[in-house]
């Protein structure tokens, strides 16, 4: 330490001990009544409820998607789909029922995506609110503080407000990324399920074993392609972003809670020399939290940029030639161009009365 910084340190120390004496001397004895509400600074209960809820919907979604590829393999075999009944009507009914099961799966999964997305959103919004609620506590320090305390509190408040703004921005980033990813998977699943229903209802599939086999193979292949493309890599990124963000938010909240409580305690119990240093050096006190935030930001940046690149890679232009189906294809999902027609073999196309007619016209 050189001479100059020694003097600065000494001066700082002098100023500080002066402030401490001021605080001790003036005291806050007359304010006891108004301090009651600060004896327990707490993260709002909604915060923990929101975590529990979004964890639960994440688990439900994971359960829903678990072993999808194996189940698909098992469900869509000719023997599973066709009962061995001699009765053609029964056979046909059973077949249609089995086919519907697959589209039902995609509808149900899409609603699991929707729940998870909306619960993530609520959790992130609640986190921002909770951070604000903690911040707001500082504003409620009873008036009539010695002016030196006021200055220090104002300074600390400004620093925390800045932290809150950054925190909210980063949370928004995570929220936007997650909800958009989930929404696009959800839309794709609904679209895919709708397409299956329309084929079943309007295209009039011939139900001879050869055609059943062709259509089953088609569904088997397309379903697994779409699932792998939309719900494996993308979804893992969403899970990662969720877990890491949640972990950081929890840590940050506890730290904020702890710091504000400590602040109140030191004002309340006047143990100024030991603990109230933090009031004096707000920047120092929040430095770890700021660096925590910076790390989270970096993590999100890396994860979500990769996410965007992946989404772009799968982005395909689509033309929807069949005017019988009135759905708009989504530009950013995993559907091949012109799905489903482009993906069907000539043999399979001949299995639909509807397409037969179109071809003949
Ligand atoms: C497979 O069949 C079971 C029972 O019939 C059904 O509950 C499930 O949703 C089906 N899964 C898929 C992926 O089709
Ligand atoms: C967050 O706070 C705003 C404003 O007070 C409120 O409108 C909103 O409902 C709150 N959000 C959650 C999820 O608690």
Short mmCIF file of C-alpha atoms and ligand atoms in Angstrom, two decimals:
data_model
loop_
_atom_site.label_atom_id
_atom_site.label_comp_id
_atom_site.label_asym_id
_atom_site.label_seq_id
_atom_site.Cartn_x
_atom_site.Cartn_y
_atom_site.Cartn_z
CA UNK A 1 0.00 0.00 0.00
CA UNK A 2 1.50 3.31 -0.96
CA UNK A 3 1.32 6.44 1.07
CA UNK A 4 -1.47 7.98 -0.94
CA UNK A 5 -3.83 5.07 -0.62
CA UNK A 6 -3.00 4.79 3.04
CA UNK A 7 -4.18 8.35 3.53
CA UNK A 8 -7.34 7.68 1.54
CA UNK A 9 -8.07 4.57 3.60
CA UNK A 10 -7.43 6.46 6.78
CA UNK A 11 -9.72 9.27 5.71
CA UNK A 12 -12.42 6.79 4.73
CA UNK A 13 -12.11 5.15 8.07
CA UNK A 14 -12.36 8.47 9.86
CA UNK A 15 -15.45 9.44 7.89
CA UNK A 16 -16.97 6.07 8.59
CA UNK A 17 -16.36 6.10 12.30
CA UNK A 18 -17.78 9.60 12.36
CA UNK A 19 -20.90 8.28 10.69
CA UNK A 20 -21.12 5.39 13.09
CA UNK A 21 -20.90 7.76 16.01
CA UNK A 22 -23.59 9.88 14.46
CA UNK A 23 -25.79 6.89 14.02
CA UNK A 24 -25.16 5.65 17.52
CA UNK A 25 -25.53 9.09 18.99
CA UNK A 26 -28.73 10.11 17.30
CA UNK A 27 -30.16 6.66 17.52
CA UNK A 28 -33.50 5.49 16.32
CA UNK A 29 -35.13 4.95 19.66
CA UNK A 30 -38.27 6.85 18.86
CA UNK A 31 -39.07 4.77 15.88
CA UNK A 32 -39.48 1.36 17.48
CA UNK A 33 -43.17 1.08 16.77
CA UNK A 34 -42.77 1.48 13.01
CA UNK A 35 -39.97 -1.06 12.81
CA UNK A 36 -42.12 -4.02 13.65
CA UNK A 37 -42.88 -4.86 10.07
CA UNK A 38 -39.21 -5.15 9.25
CA UNK A 39 -38.30 -7.69 11.84
CA UNK A 40 -38.86 -10.38 9.26
CA UNK A 41 -38.02 -9.46 5.73
CA UNK A 42 -39.28 -12.30 3.62
CA UNK A 43 -39.46 -13.46 0.08
CA UNK A 44 -43.19 -13.55 -0.73
CA UNK A 45 -44.78 -16.97 -0.46
CA UNK A 46 -46.02 -16.71 -4.07
CA UNK A 47 -42.42 -17.02 -5.16
CA UNK A 48 -42.04 -20.51 -3.71
CA UNK A 49 -45.52 -21.50 -4.89
CA UNK A 50 -44.64 -20.45 -8.42
CA UNK A 51 -41.47 -22.56 -8.37
CA UNK A 52 -43.40 -25.55 -7.16
CA UNK A 53 -45.98 -25.12 -9.89
CA UNK A 54 -43.53 -24.79 -12.74
CA UNK A 55 -41.45 -27.71 -11.43
CA UNK A 56 -44.62 -29.76 -11.41
CA UNK A 57 -45.54 -28.92 -14.99
CA UNK A 58 -42.02 -29.63 -16.11
CA UNK A 59 -42.30 -33.06 -14.51
CA UNK A 60 -45.68 -33.70 -16.14
CA UNK A 61 -44.31 -32.75 -19.51
CA UNK A 62 -41.34 -35.04 -19.05
CA UNK A 63 -43.61 -37.88 -18.02
CA UNK A 64 -45.78 -37.30 -21.05
CA UNK A 65 -42.87 -37.42 -23.46
CA UNK A 66 -40.99 -40.19 -21.75
CA UNK A 67 -40.18 -43.19 -23.96
CA UNK A 68 -42.12 -41.67 -26.82
CA UNK A 69 -40.07 -43.34 -29.53
CA UNK A 70 -40.41 -46.79 -27.97
CA UNK A 71 -44.12 -46.37 -27.43
CA UNK A 72 -44.54 -45.19 -30.97
CA UNK A 73 -42.72 -48.26 -32.20
CA UNK A 74 -44.89 -50.49 -30.07
CA UNK A 75 -48.23 -48.82 -30.81
CA UNK A 76 -47.85 -48.53 -34.52
CA UNK A 77 -47.40 -52.05 -35.66
CA UNK A 78 -49.79 -53.78 -37.95
CA UNK A 79 -50.65 -56.35 -35.32
CA UNK A 80 -51.34 -53.70 -32.71
CA UNK A 81 -53.41 -51.65 -35.09
CA UNK A 82 -55.46 -54.35 -36.72
CA UNK A 83 -57.47 -56.65 -34.56
CA UNK A 84 -57.57 -60.14 -35.97
CA UNK A 85 -61.27 -60.04 -36.30
CA UNK A 86 -62.85 -61.38 -39.43
CA UNK A 87 -65.30 -58.56 -39.20
CA UNK A 88 -64.21 -55.80 -41.55
CA UNK A 89 -66.23 -53.12 -39.75
CA UNK A 90 -64.67 -53.94 -36.40
CA UNK A 91 -61.26 -53.99 -37.96
CA UNK A 92 -61.78 -50.63 -39.52
CA UNK A 93 -63.12 -49.10 -36.33
CA UNK A 94 -60.21 -50.44 -34.36
CA UNK A 95 -57.79 -49.13 -36.90
CA UNK A 96 -59.26 -45.64 -36.85
CA UNK A 97 -59.30 -45.68 -33.08
CA UNK A 98 -55.60 -46.56 -32.97
CA UNK A 99 -54.77 -43.87 -35.46
CA UNK A 100 -56.66 -41.34 -33.40
CA UNK A 101 -54.69 -42.32 -30.34
CA UNK A 102 -51.57 -40.99 -31.97
CA UNK A 103 -53.07 -37.61 -32.77
CA UNK A 104 -54.51 -37.50 -29.24
CA UNK A 105 -51.02 -38.01 -27.93
CA UNK A 106 -49.80 -34.99 -29.88
CA UNK A 107 -52.71 -32.87 -28.66
CA UNK A 108 -52.11 -33.84 -25.05
CA UNK A 109 -48.40 -33.26 -25.31
CA UNK A 110 -49.05 -29.86 -26.82
CA UNK A 111 -51.17 -28.90 -23.89
CA UNK A 112 -48.38 -30.04 -21.53
CA UNK A 113 -46.06 -27.69 -23.41
CA UNK A 114 -48.57 -24.93 -22.97
CA UNK A 115 -48.88 -25.49 -19.23
CA UNK A 116 -45.16 -25.58 -18.71
CA UNK A 117 -44.73 -22.44 -20.75
CA UNK A 118 -47.39 -20.54 -18.87
CA UNK A 119 -46.09 -21.69 -15.48
CA UNK A 120 -42.55 -20.68 -16.39
CA UNK A 121 -43.91 -17.30 -17.32
CA UNK A 122 -45.74 -16.93 -14.02
CA UNK A 123 -42.64 -18.01 -12.12
CA UNK A 124 -40.45 -15.45 -13.88
CA UNK A 125 -43.01 -12.70 -13.43
CA UNK A 126 -43.34 -13.61 -9.78
CA UNK A 127 -39.57 -13.48 -9.37
CA UNK A 128 -39.43 -9.98 -10.74
CA UNK A 129 -42.26 -9.00 -8.45
CA UNK A 130 -40.58 -10.60 -5.47
CA UNK A 131 -37.35 -8.79 -6.18
CA UNK A 132 -39.29 -5.58 -6.43
CA UNK A 133 -41.15 -6.31 -3.20
CA UNK A 134 -37.85 -6.75 -1.37
CA UNK A 135 -36.54 -3.58 -2.91
CA UNK A 136 -39.69 -1.76 -1.90
CA UNK A 137 -39.06 -2.66 1.73
CA UNK A 138 -36.11 -0.34 1.68
CA UNK A 139 -38.34 2.50 0.67
CA UNK A 140 -40.44 1.91 3.72
CA UNK A 141 -37.76 2.60 6.26
CA UNK A 142 -39.51 4.92 8.70
CA UNK A 143 -38.91 8.57 8.09
CA UNK A 144 -37.08 10.75 10.49
CA UNK A 145 -33.72 9.06 10.04
CA UNK A 146 -30.63 11.04 10.74
CA UNK A 147 -29.66 12.63 7.47
CA UNK A 148 -26.48 10.62 7.25
CA UNK A 149 -28.52 7.42 7.33
CA UNK A 150 -30.86 8.82 4.72
CA UNK A 151 -27.97 9.47 2.37
CA UNK A 152 -26.55 6.01 2.85
CA UNK A 153 -29.92 4.37 2.46
CA UNK A 154 -30.62 6.33 -0.69
CA UNK A 155 -27.34 5.23 -2.09
CA UNK A 156 -27.95 1.61 -1.19
CA UNK A 157 -31.43 1.82 -2.63
CA UNK A 158 -30.13 3.21 -5.91
CA UNK A 159 -27.67 0.37 -6.17
CA UNK A 160 -30.36 -2.20 -5.51
CA UNK A 161 -32.72 -0.56 -7.92
CA UNK A 162 -30.07 -0.84 -10.60
CA UNK A 163 -29.64 -4.47 -9.68
CA UNK A 164 -33.38 -5.03 -9.91
CA UNK A 165 -33.50 -3.50 -13.39
CA UNK A 166 -30.69 -5.72 -14.65
CA UNK A 167 -32.19 -8.75 -12.96
CA UNK A 168 -35.56 -8.10 -14.61
CA UNK A 169 -34.02 -7.68 -18.02
CA UNK A 170 -32.17 -10.96 -17.78
CA UNK A 171 -35.24 -12.77 -16.50
CA UNK A 172 -37.20 -11.36 -19.42
CA UNK A 173 -34.60 -12.72 -21.80
CA UNK A 174 -34.90 -16.21 -20.32
CA UNK A 175 -38.67 -15.94 -20.30
CA UNK A 176 -38.93 -14.83 -23.89
CA UNK A 177 -36.65 -17.56 -25.09
CA UNK A 178 -38.41 -20.32 -23.16
CA UNK A 179 -41.95 -19.34 -23.94
CA UNK A 180 -41.22 -18.85 -27.62
CA UNK A 181 -39.46 -22.19 -27.95
CA UNK A 182 -42.24 -23.98 -26.15
CA UNK A 183 -44.90 -22.20 -28.12
CA UNK A 184 -43.37 -23.19 -31.42
CA UNK A 185 -43.10 -26.85 -30.38
CA UNK A 186 -46.67 -26.72 -29.12
CA UNK A 187 -47.96 -25.25 -32.36
CA UNK A 188 -46.12 -27.83 -34.38
CA UNK A 189 -47.62 -30.67 -32.34
CA UNK A 190 -51.12 -29.29 -32.74
CA UNK A 191 -50.58 -28.83 -36.44
CA UNK A 192 -49.30 -32.35 -36.84
CA UNK A 193 -52.24 -33.78 -34.89
CA UNK A 194 -54.70 -31.69 -36.92
CA UNK A 195 -53.16 -32.96 -40.12
CA UNK A 196 -53.61 -36.55 -39.02
CA UNK A 197 -57.22 -35.95 -38.14
CA UNK A 198 -57.95 -34.32 -41.44
CA UNK A 199 -56.34 -37.18 -43.32
CA UNK A 200 -58.39 -39.67 -41.33
CA UNK A 201 -61.64 -37.80 -41.69
CA UNK A 202 -61.43 -36.40 -45.20
CA UNK A 203 -58.97 -38.29 -47.28
CA UNK A 204 -60.73 -41.63 -46.98
CA UNK A 205 -57.97 -44.10 -46.44
CA UNK A 206 -58.48 -47.48 -48.02
CA UNK A 207 -58.39 -50.00 -45.21
CA UNK A 208 -56.82 -52.97 -46.91
CA UNK A 209 -53.79 -54.34 -45.03
CA UNK A 210 -51.35 -53.09 -47.63
CA UNK A 211 -52.60 -49.50 -47.30
CA UNK A 212 -52.78 -49.71 -43.52
CA UNK A 213 -49.19 -50.84 -43.46
CA UNK A 214 -48.07 -48.03 -45.74
CA UNK A 215 -49.89 -45.41 -43.70
CA UNK A 216 -48.63 -46.79 -40.40
CA UNK A 217 -45.07 -46.71 -41.66
CA UNK A 218 -45.59 -43.19 -42.86
CA UNK A 219 -46.89 -42.07 -39.46
CA UNK A 220 -44.21 -43.97 -37.65
CA UNK A 221 -41.48 -42.27 -39.62
CA UNK A 222 -42.94 -38.76 -39.66
CA UNK A 223 -43.85 -38.81 -35.98
CA UNK A 224 -40.41 -39.82 -34.89
CA UNK A 225 -38.77 -37.28 -37.23
CA UNK A 226 -40.95 -34.46 -35.97
CA UNK A 227 -40.54 -35.48 -32.37
CA UNK A 228 -36.76 -35.74 -32.62
CA UNK A 229 -36.41 -32.49 -34.48
CA UNK A 230 -38.76 -30.43 -32.33
CA UNK A 231 -38.66 -31.96 -28.91
CA UNK A 232 -35.19 -33.33 -28.26
CA UNK A 233 -32.44 -30.72 -28.65
CA UNK A 234 -34.67 -27.69 -28.42
CA UNK A 235 -36.41 -28.99 -25.38
CA UNK A 236 -33.18 -29.90 -23.61
CA UNK A 237 -32.04 -26.33 -24.03
CA UNK A 238 -35.33 -25.12 -22.58
CA UNK A 239 -34.90 -27.45 -19.60
CA UNK A 240 -31.31 -26.30 -19.08
CA UNK A 241 -32.25 -22.65 -19.27
CA UNK A 242 -35.07 -23.24 -16.83
CA UNK A 243 -32.97 -25.14 -14.27
CA UNK A 244 -30.00 -22.81 -14.31
CA UNK A 245 -32.14 -19.68 -14.26
CA UNK A 246 -34.22 -21.05 -11.43
CA UNK A 247 -31.15 -21.92 -9.41
CA UNK A 248 -29.74 -18.45 -9.88
CA UNK A 249 -32.99 -16.72 -9.11
CA UNK A 250 -33.37 -18.69 -5.89
CA UNK A 251 -29.85 -17.86 -4.82
CA UNK A 252 -30.26 -14.19 -5.69
CA UNK A 253 -33.57 -13.93 -3.84
CA UNK A 254 -32.16 -15.45 -0.70
CA UNK A 255 -29.20 -13.12 -0.90
CA UNK A 256 -31.44 -10.09 -1.32
CA UNK A 257 -33.60 -11.22 1.53
CA UNK A 258 -30.57 -11.76 3.70
CA UNK A 259 -29.02 -8.41 2.83
CA UNK A 260 -32.12 -6.38 3.44
CA UNK A 261 -32.81 -8.17 6.67
CA UNK A 262 -29.26 -7.49 7.77
CA UNK A 263 -29.69 -3.87 6.88
CA UNK A 264 -32.81 -3.57 8.94
CA UNK A 265 -31.27 -5.43 11.81
CA UNK A 266 -28.35 -3.10 11.92
CA UNK A 267 -30.59 -0.06 11.88
CA UNK A 268 -32.95 -1.64 14.34
CA UNK A 269 -30.49 -3.02 16.85
CA UNK A 270 -27.91 -0.36 16.25
CA UNK A 271 -25.02 -2.76 16.07
CA UNK A 272 -23.58 -0.37 13.59
CA UNK A 273 -19.88 -0.89 13.77
CA UNK A 274 -20.01 -4.52 12.83
CA UNK A 275 -22.76 -4.87 10.30
CA UNK A 276 -23.65 -1.50 8.92
CA UNK A 277 -20.54 -1.24 6.85
CA UNK A 278 -22.66 -2.64 4.09
CA UNK A 279 -24.73 0.50 4.10
CA UNK A 280 -21.65 2.48 3.42
CA UNK A 281 -20.39 0.37 0.58
CA UNK A 282 -23.48 -0.72 -1.28
CA UNK A 283 -21.48 -1.46 -4.40
CA UNK A 284 -19.14 -3.73 -2.54
CA UNK A 285 -21.99 -5.42 -0.79
CA UNK A 286 -23.84 -6.26 -3.98
CA UNK A 287 -20.80 -7.08 -6.05
CA UNK A 288 -21.18 -10.83 -5.77
CA UNK A 289 -24.78 -10.58 -6.83
CA UNK A 290 -23.89 -8.48 -9.84
CA UNK A 291 -21.29 -10.99 -10.92
CA UNK A 292 -23.79 -13.77 -10.41
CA UNK A 293 -26.16 -11.94 -12.71
CA UNK A 294 -23.43 -11.44 -15.30
CA UNK A 295 -22.71 -15.17 -15.31
CA UNK A 296 -26.36 -16.00 -15.78
CA UNK A 297 -26.55 -13.52 -18.63
CA UNK A 298 -23.59 -15.13 -20.31
CA UNK A 299 -25.02 -18.59 -19.88
CA UNK A 300 -28.33 -17.52 -21.40
CA UNK A 301 -26.57 -15.85 -24.25
CA UNK A 302 -24.64 -18.98 -25.14
CA UNK A 303 -27.61 -21.30 -24.71
CA UNK A 304 -30.19 -19.24 -26.50
CA UNK A 305 -27.96 -18.22 -29.39
CA UNK A 306 -27.36 -21.88 -29.97
CA UNK A 307 -31.08 -22.39 -29.72
CA UNK A 308 -31.70 -19.78 -32.34
CA UNK A 309 -29.11 -21.30 -34.65
CA UNK A 310 -30.78 -24.67 -34.30
CA UNK A 311 -34.18 -23.22 -35.02
CA UNK A 312 -32.77 -21.53 -38.10
CA UNK A 313 -31.20 -24.71 -39.29
CA UNK A 314 -34.55 -26.44 -39.20
CA UNK A 315 -36.38 -23.53 -40.73
CA UNK A 316 -37.74 -24.43 -44.11
CA UNK A 317 -39.87 -22.70 -46.58
CA UNK A 318 -43.15 -24.36 -47.00
CA UNK A 319 -45.74 -24.42 -49.66
CA UNK A 320 -49.08 -25.83 -48.90
CA UNK A 321 -50.53 -27.11 -52.10
CA UNK A 322 -53.57 -28.87 -50.83
CA UNK A 323 -56.29 -26.26 -50.59
CA UNK A 324 -58.53 -28.68 -48.73
CA UNK A 325 -56.59 -28.02 -45.54
CA UNK A 326 -56.92 -24.54 -44.21
CA UNK A 327 -54.00 -24.37 -41.81
CA UNK A 328 -51.18 -21.96 -42.20
CA UNK A 329 -47.87 -23.80 -42.08
CA UNK A 330 -45.53 -22.41 -39.43
CA UNK A 331 -42.30 -21.05 -40.80
CA UNK A 332 -40.06 -22.09 -37.93
CA UNK A 333 -40.95 -25.64 -37.14
CA UNK A 334 -39.65 -28.99 -38.19
CA UNK A 335 -42.09 -29.78 -40.96
CA UNK A 336 -40.69 -30.69 -44.37
CA UNK A 337 -41.82 -28.54 -47.27
CA UNK A 338 -45.26 -29.43 -48.52
CA UNK A 339 -45.99 -31.85 -45.71
CA UNK A 340 -47.73 -34.27 -45.81
CA UNK A 341 -48.08 -34.71 -49.59
CA UNK A 342 -44.41 -34.37 -50.39
CA UNK A 343 -43.52 -37.05 -47.88
CA UNK A 344 -45.94 -39.65 -49.19
CA UNK A 345 -44.89 -42.30 -51.65
CA UNK A 346 -46.93 -42.76 -54.81
CA UNK A 347 -48.11 -46.08 -53.42
CA UNK A 348 -49.35 -44.44 -50.26
CA UNK A 349 -51.07 -41.67 -52.19
CA UNK A 350 -53.01 -44.30 -54.04
CA UNK A 351 -54.36 -45.47 -50.73
CA UNK A 352 -56.55 -42.38 -50.37
CA UNK A 353 -59.79 -42.12 -52.32
CA UNK A 354 -59.54 -38.38 -51.98
CA UNK A 355 -56.12 -38.11 -53.57
CA UNK A 356 -57.20 -40.57 -56.27
CA UNK A 357 -59.90 -38.14 -57.27
CA UNK A 358 -57.55 -35.20 -57.26
CA UNK A 359 -55.11 -37.08 -59.47
CA UNK A 360 -57.79 -38.10 -61.89
CA UNK A 361 -59.26 -34.64 -62.30
C1 LIG B 1 -49.68 -45.81 -27.17
O1 LIG B 1 -50.80 -46.52 -26.72
C2 LIG B 1 -51.22 -46.20 -25.39
C3 LIG B 1 -52.33 -47.16 -24.99
O2 LIG B 1 -53.17 -47.48 -26.04
C4 LIG B 1 -51.67 -44.75 -25.37
O3 LIG B 1 -52.10 -44.37 -24.09
C5 LIG B 1 -50.50 -43.86 -25.78
O4 LIG B 1 -50.89 -42.51 -25.83
C6 LIG B 1 -49.98 -44.30 -27.14
N1 LIG B 1 -48.76 -43.54 -27.40
C7 LIG B 1 -48.45 -43.08 -28.60
C8 LIG B 1 -47.19 -42.33 -28.70
O5 LIG B 1 -49.14 -43.24 -29.56
C1 LIG B 2 -46.66 -8.80 -10.62
O1 LIG B 2 -47.00 -7.50 -10.21
C2 LIG B 2 -47.89 -6.82 -11.09
C3 LIG B 2 -48.02 -5.39 -10.61
O2 LIG B 2 -48.18 -5.32 -9.25
C4 LIG B 2 -49.22 -7.57 -11.09
O3 LIG B 2 -50.14 -6.94 -11.94
C5 LIG B 2 -48.98 -9.00 -11.56
O4 LIG B 2 -50.17 -9.74 -11.49
C6 LIG B 2 -47.92 -9.67 -10.72
N1 LIG B 2 -47.60 -10.94 -11.35
C7 LIG B 2 -47.52 -12.08 -10.69
C8 LIG B 2 -47.26 -13.29 -11.50
O5 LIG B 2 -47.64 -12.16 -9.48
#
